[in-house]
Coordinates of C-alpha atoms in Angstrom, one line a residue:
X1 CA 8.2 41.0 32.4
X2 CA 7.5 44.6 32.5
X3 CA 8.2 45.6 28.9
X4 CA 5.7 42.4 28.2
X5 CA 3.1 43.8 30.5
X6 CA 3.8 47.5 28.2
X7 CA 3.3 45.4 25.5
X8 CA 0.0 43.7 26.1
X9 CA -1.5 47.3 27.4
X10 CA -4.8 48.4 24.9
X11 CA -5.5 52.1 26.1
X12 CA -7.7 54.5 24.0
X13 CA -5.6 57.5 23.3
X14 CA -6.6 59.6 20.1
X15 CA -10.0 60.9 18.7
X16 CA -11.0 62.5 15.7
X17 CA -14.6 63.0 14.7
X18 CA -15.8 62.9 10.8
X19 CA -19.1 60.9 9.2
X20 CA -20.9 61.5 12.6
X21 CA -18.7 59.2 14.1
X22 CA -15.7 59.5 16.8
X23 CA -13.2 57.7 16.0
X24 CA -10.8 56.1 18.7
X25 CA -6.9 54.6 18.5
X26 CA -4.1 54.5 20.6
X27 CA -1.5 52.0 22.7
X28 CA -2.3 47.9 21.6
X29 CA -5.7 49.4 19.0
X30 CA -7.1 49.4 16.0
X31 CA -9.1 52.2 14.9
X32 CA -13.0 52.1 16.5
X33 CA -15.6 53.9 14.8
X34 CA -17.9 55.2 18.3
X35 CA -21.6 56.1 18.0
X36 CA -21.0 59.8 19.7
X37 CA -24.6 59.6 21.2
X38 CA -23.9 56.6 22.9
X39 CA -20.6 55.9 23.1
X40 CA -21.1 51.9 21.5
X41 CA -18.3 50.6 19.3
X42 CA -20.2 50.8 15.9
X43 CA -16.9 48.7 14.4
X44 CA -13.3 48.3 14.1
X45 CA -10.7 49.0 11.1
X46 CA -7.9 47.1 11.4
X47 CA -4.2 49.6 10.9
X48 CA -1.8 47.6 12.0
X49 CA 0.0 47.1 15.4
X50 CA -1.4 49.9 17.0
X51 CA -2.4 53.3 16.1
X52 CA -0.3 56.6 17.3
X53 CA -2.7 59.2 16.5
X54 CA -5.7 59.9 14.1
X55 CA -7.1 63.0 12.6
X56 CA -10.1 64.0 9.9
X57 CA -8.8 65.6 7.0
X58 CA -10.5 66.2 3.4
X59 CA -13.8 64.2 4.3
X60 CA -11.3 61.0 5.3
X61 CA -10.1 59.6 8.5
X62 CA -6.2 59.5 8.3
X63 CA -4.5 57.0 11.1
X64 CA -0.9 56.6 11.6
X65 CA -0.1 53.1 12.4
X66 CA 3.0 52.1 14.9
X67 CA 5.8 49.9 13.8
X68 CA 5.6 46.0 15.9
X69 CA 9.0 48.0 17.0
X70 CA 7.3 51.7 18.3
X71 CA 4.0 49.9 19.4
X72 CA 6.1 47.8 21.9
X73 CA 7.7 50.4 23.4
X74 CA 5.6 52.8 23.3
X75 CA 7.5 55.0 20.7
X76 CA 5.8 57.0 18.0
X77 CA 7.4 55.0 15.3
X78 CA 5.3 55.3 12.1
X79 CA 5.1 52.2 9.6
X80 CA 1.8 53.5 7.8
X81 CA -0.6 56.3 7.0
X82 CA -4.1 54.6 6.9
X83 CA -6.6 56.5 5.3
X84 CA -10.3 55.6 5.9
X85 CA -13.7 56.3 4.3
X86 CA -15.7 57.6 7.5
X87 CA -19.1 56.5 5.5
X88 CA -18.2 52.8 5.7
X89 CA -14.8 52.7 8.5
X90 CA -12.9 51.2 4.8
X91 CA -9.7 51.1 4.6
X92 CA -9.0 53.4 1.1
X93 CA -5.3 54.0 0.5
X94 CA -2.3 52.5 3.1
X95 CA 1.0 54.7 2.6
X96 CA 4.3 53.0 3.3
X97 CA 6.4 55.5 5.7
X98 CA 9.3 54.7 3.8
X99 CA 11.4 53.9 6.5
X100 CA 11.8 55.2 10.4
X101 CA 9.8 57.9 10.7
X102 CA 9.3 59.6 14.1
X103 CA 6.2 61.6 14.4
X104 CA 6.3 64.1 17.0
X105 CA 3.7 66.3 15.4
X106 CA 1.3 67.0 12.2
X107 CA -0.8 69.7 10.7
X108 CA -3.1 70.4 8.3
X109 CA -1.9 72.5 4.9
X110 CA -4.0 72.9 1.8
X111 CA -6.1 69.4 2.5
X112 CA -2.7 67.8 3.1
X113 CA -0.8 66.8 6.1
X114 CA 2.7 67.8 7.0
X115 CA 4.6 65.5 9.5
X116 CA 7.1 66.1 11.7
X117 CA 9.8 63.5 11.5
X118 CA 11.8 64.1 14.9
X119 CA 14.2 61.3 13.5
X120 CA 15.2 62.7 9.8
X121 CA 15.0 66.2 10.7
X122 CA 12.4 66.9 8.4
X123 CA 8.7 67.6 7.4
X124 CA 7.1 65.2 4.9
X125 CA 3.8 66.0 3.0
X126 CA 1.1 63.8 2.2

């Protein structure tokens, strides 16, 4: 009953701002695109089961999307990288994680992101 209760849980955890917008994910979301000045929700982007964290990078929104598995639990188990167009909160490109990824930290390098995969071991670049 507990782990159900986890499951059902919608809690805003991540921000990012781009396009004059905030925009908001985190535990049971989507991604919101918030009016800054007022905080109403302007519109929602679907990603997925959940989203674990979202940052602006090279004019986009880029959202990384939880596994059914990781969004259960709670775990920051990546299926997808979202990227969305702030202008219009459209979904432009959706990249397959390619298996368990476990992302425990990102940064920015050249316009690109580098993940860290606590599971592999290992960095990827998008």
């Amino acid at each position: 009953l507990a782990a159900q209760a986890a499951s059902e849980t919608v809690t805003p955890e991540r921000i990012a701002y781009a396009g004059g917008s905030l925009w908001v994910t985190g535990r049971g979301k989507d991604l919101d695109r918030v009016d800054p000045a007022t905080g109403d929700v302007l519109g929602t982007t679907e990603i997925g089961a959940a989203g674990i964290d979202v940052v602006a990078v090279g004019g986009r929104i880029v959202v990384f999307a939880a596994t059914e598995r990781g969004a259960r639990r709670g775990d920051p188990l990546v299926a997808s990288v979202v990227v969305v167009d702030p202008a219009n909160g459209n979904v432009v490109a959706r990249h397959d994680a390619g298996g368990p990824l476990s992302l425990l930290g990102f940064a920015q390098v050249r316009g690109k992101l580098a993940l860290l995969d606590g599971l592999g071991g290992r960095v990827v670049l998008l």
